[in-house]
Short mmCIF file of C-alpha atoms and ligand atoms in Angstrom, two decimals:
data_model
loop_
_atom_site.label_atom_id
_atom_site.label_comp_id
_atom_site.label_asym_id
_atom_site.label_seq_id
_atom_site.Cartn_x
_atom_site.Cartn_y
_atom_site.Cartn_z
CA MET V 1 0.98 145.58 77.66
CA THR V 2 -0.72 145.28 81.02
CA GLN V 3 -4.35 144.48 81.17
CA ARG V 4 -5.21 147.88 82.62
CA VAL V 5 -3.54 149.65 79.73
CA ARG V 6 -5.13 147.26 77.25
CA PHE V 7 -8.60 147.90 78.57
CA LYS V 8 -8.00 151.66 78.73
CA ASN V 9 -7.01 151.62 74.99
CA LEU V 10 -10.08 149.71 74.13
CA GLU V 11 -12.20 152.16 76.14
CA ARG V 12 -10.85 155.04 74.10
CA PHE V 13 -12.48 153.49 70.97
CA GLY V 14 -15.71 152.59 72.75
CA PHE V 15 -14.89 148.92 73.39
CA GLY V 16 -14.11 146.71 76.41
CA PRO V 17 -15.22 146.02 80.00
CA ASN V 18 -14.74 149.59 81.15
CA VAL V 19 -17.33 150.75 78.61
CA MET V 20 -19.79 148.03 79.56
CA LYS V 21 -19.52 148.96 83.16
CA LYS V 22 -20.79 152.51 82.42
CA LEU V 23 -23.82 151.61 80.33
CA ARG V 24 -27.32 150.57 81.10
CA VAL V 25 -30.15 149.98 78.59
CA CYS V 26 -33.75 150.89 79.07
CA SER V 27 -35.76 147.70 78.81
CA ARG V 28 -38.74 149.51 77.24
CA CYS V 29 -37.28 151.79 74.58
CA GLY V 30 -33.67 150.67 74.33
CA GLN V 31 -32.18 153.99 75.26
CA ILE V 32 -28.52 153.77 76.29
CA VAL V 33 -27.99 155.48 79.64
CA ARG V 34 -24.58 156.56 80.93
CA SER V 35 -25.70 158.45 83.96
CA ARG V 36 -26.89 157.19 87.34
CA ALA V 37 -30.46 158.24 86.57
CA LYS V 38 -33.26 156.09 87.96
CA THR V 39 -35.65 156.53 85.11
CA CYS V 40 -35.27 156.69 81.38
CA PHE V 41 -35.14 160.31 80.12
CA ASP V 42 -36.74 159.18 76.93
CA CYS V 43 -39.68 157.05 77.99
CA GLY V 44 -39.82 157.39 81.75
CA GLU V 45 -39.45 153.67 82.44
CA ARG V 46 -37.61 152.66 85.57
CA LEU V 47 -34.11 151.74 84.62
CA PRO V 48 -32.54 148.38 85.46
CA LYS V 49 -29.74 148.44 88.07
CA GLU V 50 -27.72 146.01 85.94
CA THR V 51 -25.10 147.47 83.66
CA LEU V 52 -24.07 145.77 80.41
CA PHE V 53 -21.06 144.41 82.30
CA ASP V 54 -23.35 142.74 84.91
CA ARG V 55 -25.32 141.13 82.15
CA TYR V 56 -22.08 139.97 80.50
CA LYS V 57 -20.78 138.48 83.75
CA ARG V 58 -24.03 136.61 84.25
CA LYS V 59 -23.65 134.92 80.81
CA HIS V 60 -20.16 133.51 81.44
CA LEU V 61 -18.25 131.07 83.48
CA LYS V 62 -16.54 132.81 86.43
CA CYS V 63 -13.82 131.76 88.82
CA GLN V 64 -15.36 130.84 92.21
CA ASN V 65 -12.22 132.20 93.88
CA CYS V 66 -11.39 135.54 92.19
CA ASP V 67 -14.55 136.24 90.13
CA THR V 68 -12.56 136.56 86.82
CA VAL V 69 -14.72 135.96 83.75
CA LEU V 70 -13.41 132.93 81.85
CA THR V 71 -13.94 131.22 78.49
CA ALA V 72 -16.35 128.22 78.57
CA ASP V 73 -13.55 125.75 77.86
CA SER V 74 -11.51 126.75 80.94
CA LEU V 75 -10.64 124.01 83.43
CA TYR V 76 -8.51 126.30 85.57
CA CYS V 77 -8.76 130.05 86.27
CA SER V 78 -6.13 131.81 84.14
CA ASN V 79 -5.80 134.52 86.76
CA CYS V 80 -5.42 132.62 90.06
CA GLY V 81 -4.93 129.03 89.00
CA ASN V 82 -8.02 127.78 90.88
CA LEU V 83 -9.38 124.40 89.65
CA LEU V 84 -12.91 125.21 88.46
CA ILE V 85 -15.79 123.11 89.64
CA LYS V 86 -17.90 122.65 86.48
CA GLY V 87 -21.56 122.29 86.41
CA GLU V 88 -21.80 124.83 89.19
CA LYS V 89 -21.74 127.92 87.10
CA THR V 90 -21.81 130.66 89.71
CA ILE V 91 -24.37 133.35 89.25
CA MET H 1 -22.51 130.30 61.07
CA THR H 2 -26.06 131.50 61.22
CA GLU H 3 -25.89 134.99 59.92
CA SER H 4 -28.90 137.18 60.36
CA ARG H 5 -29.03 139.65 57.52
CA THR H 6 -29.90 142.68 59.69
CA ALA H 7 -29.90 143.47 63.36
CA LYS H 8 -33.19 143.31 65.34
CA TYR H 9 -35.62 145.94 64.15
CA LYS H 10 -39.06 147.42 64.46
CA VAL H 11 -40.88 148.85 61.50
CA ILE H 12 -43.06 151.97 61.36
CA THR H 13 -45.40 151.71 58.35
CA ASP H 14 -47.60 154.39 56.91
CA ASP H 15 -49.12 155.25 53.54
CA VAL H 16 -45.81 156.54 52.13
CA GLY H 17 -43.50 153.74 53.09
CA TYR H 18 -41.39 152.27 55.86
CA ARG H 19 -39.12 153.53 58.51
CA PHE H 20 -37.02 151.17 60.57
CA ILE H 21 -35.58 151.21 64.09
CA PHE H 22 -32.49 149.05 64.60
CA TYR H 23 -31.51 147.42 67.89
CA CYS H 24 -28.33 145.74 69.10
CA ASP H 25 -28.81 141.93 69.08
CA ILE H 26 -27.24 141.48 72.45
CA SER H 27 -27.86 144.58 74.57
CA ASP H 28 -31.22 145.42 72.97
CA ALA H 29 -29.97 149.08 72.84
CA HIS H 30 -31.70 151.37 70.41
CA VAL H 31 -29.02 152.08 67.81
CA CYS H 32 -30.67 154.11 65.16
CA THR H 33 -33.98 155.14 63.56
CA THR H 34 -33.75 155.65 59.85
CA SER H 35 -33.95 159.31 58.87
CA ARG H 36 -35.47 158.51 55.47
CA ILE H 37 -38.67 156.75 54.46
CA TYR H 38 -38.05 153.65 52.41
CA HIS H 39 -40.21 152.26 49.60
CA GLY H 40 -40.19 148.86 48.06
CA ASN H 41 -42.47 146.13 46.84
CA SER H 42 -42.37 144.63 50.33
CA GLU H 43 -41.26 145.41 53.81
CA LYS H 44 -38.35 143.01 53.42
CA GLU H 45 -37.08 144.77 50.37
CA ALA H 46 -37.30 148.16 52.02
CA LEU H 47 -35.58 146.73 55.12
CA LEU H 48 -32.57 145.58 53.20
CA VAL H 49 -32.03 148.92 51.53
CA ALA H 50 -32.51 150.78 54.82
CA TRP H 51 -30.05 148.44 56.49
CA GLN H 52 -27.37 148.93 53.78
CA THR H 53 -27.96 152.70 53.68
CA GLU H 54 -28.26 153.67 57.30
CA GLY H 55 -28.16 150.79 59.71
CA ARG H 56 -25.21 148.60 58.94
CA GLU H 57 -22.51 151.22 59.62
CA HIS H 58 -23.46 151.40 63.29
CA PHE H 59 -22.93 147.73 64.00
CA ASN H 60 -20.27 145.00 64.23
CA ARG H 61 -20.97 141.45 63.06
CA CYS H 62 -19.81 138.67 65.30
CA HIS H 63 -17.64 136.32 63.16
CA LYS H 64 -18.86 133.41 65.19
CA CYS H 65 -22.61 133.69 65.78
CA GLY H 66 -23.40 136.34 63.11
CA ARG H 67 -25.30 138.66 65.41
CA TRP H 68 -25.07 142.46 64.87
CA VAL H 69 -23.91 144.31 67.97
CA ILE H 70 -22.79 147.75 69.21
CA ASP H 71 -19.12 148.47 70.03
CA ALA H 72 -19.69 148.10 73.79
CA VAL H 73 -20.56 144.45 73.53
CA TYR H 74 -18.06 143.60 70.72
CA ASN H 75 -14.79 141.95 71.53
CA ALA H 76 -12.74 143.86 68.95
CA GLU H 77 -9.66 141.83 69.71
CA VAL H 78 -11.07 138.66 68.29
CA LEU H 79 -13.93 140.09 66.15
CA GLU H 80 -16.65 138.36 68.07
CA CYS H 81 -19.44 139.48 70.34
CA VAL H 82 -18.67 139.41 74.05
CA GLU H 83 -21.10 136.48 74.57
CA CYS H 84 -19.10 134.29 72.13
CA ALA H 85 -15.71 135.58 73.30
CA PRO H 86 -15.33 137.17 76.78
CA TYR H 87 -12.38 139.42 77.32
CA GLU H 88 -9.50 137.35 78.70
CA ALA H 89 -7.06 138.54 81.25
CA GLU H 90 -3.27 138.14 80.63
CA PRO H 91 -2.85 134.51 81.57
CA LYS H 92 -0.97 133.84 84.80
CA TYR H 93 -1.93 130.09 84.56
CA CYS H 94 -2.89 127.79 81.76
CA LYS H 95 -6.63 127.46 81.63
CA ASN H 96 -6.34 123.83 80.45
CA CYS H 97 -3.78 122.33 82.78
CA GLY H 98 -3.30 124.93 85.47
CA THR H 99 0.43 125.36 84.97
CA LYS H 100 1.87 128.66 86.13
CA ILE H 101 2.93 130.86 83.21
CA GLU H 102 6.00 133.11 83.67
CA GLY H 103 6.41 135.67 81.01
CA TYR H 104 4.50 136.18 77.77
CA PHE H 105 3.66 133.04 75.91
CA LYS H 106 0.88 132.06 73.45
CA ILE H 107 1.09 128.27 74.03
CA CYS H 108 1.35 126.40 77.21
CA SER H 109 4.80 124.78 77.51
CA CYS H 110 3.26 121.92 79.52
CA CYS H 111 0.15 120.88 77.60
CA GLY H 112 0.68 122.63 74.33
CA LYS H 113 -2.81 124.33 74.26
CA LYS H 114 -3.36 127.97 73.42
CA LEU H 115 -3.37 130.20 76.47
CA ILE H 116 -5.74 132.79 75.01
CA TYR H 117 -8.62 132.40 72.54
CA GLU H 118 -7.77 134.21 69.32
CA GLY H 119 -11.08 134.08 67.61
CA SER H 120 -12.79 131.52 65.37
CA ALA H 121 -10.81 132.80 62.36
CA ALA H 122 -7.50 132.10 64.08
CA SER H 123 -8.47 128.59 65.23
CA ASN H 124 -8.30 127.13 61.72
CA ASP H 125 -4.95 128.82 61.02
CA THR H 126 -6.34 131.46 58.68
CA LYS H 127 -5.05 134.17 60.94
CA GLY H 128 -4.34 137.39 59.10
CA SER H 129 -6.89 136.70 56.42
CA VAL H 130 -9.71 138.39 58.40
ZN1 LIG G 201 -36.80 154.21 77.85
ZN1 LIG G 202 -9.48 132.84 89.83
ZN1 LIG G 203 -21.29 136.00 68.85
ZN1 LIG G 204 -1.36 123.90 79.89
#
């Protein structure tokens, strides 16, 4: 199964990167927002630009070459084969 | 594993009892507010009943860190939260030794390491018992 199909299947059940990319959370009341709205329809707070996927990426090791999210124990990128420079966790 | 018994919550207390608002441990998303008012000798007691009755069903527990999270931040393939286990691409290279992988393999033919993380349950060979 290709990765695209795999992620599509996960999305159908509410899981996976595609779902994270669509969601933002209001930092004041926790409302989940799917639209591009600037303010929370529940409490009026200005919504963060960051989606759940952006937050997820920020937490993990990423390939400096192709930006793939990788497990913490990776020495090489599993997508492009790039040797990872550790201790320089890109943000 | 440090297992928290319930997800993050806020409590609304009044003369009659307690209501709880449950939040996802990772995204801080508001998941549910209990529809009922719970009673008990203490807040803790009421909380556990509310959690079992109305809260728990909306969450997934990470099998590694024990946090309670919504579907969006749960890696359902390995039963862990996406902070413990990021989604991995189909490996084109071994992440341990960098060898190019041609075809579908679970183990690297060069260094013998697993190409994809299969969850903490799988790492001690209890796969299938989850
Ligand atoms: Zn809000
Ligand atoms: Zn890469
Ligand atoms: Zn976890
Ligand atoms: Zn290898």
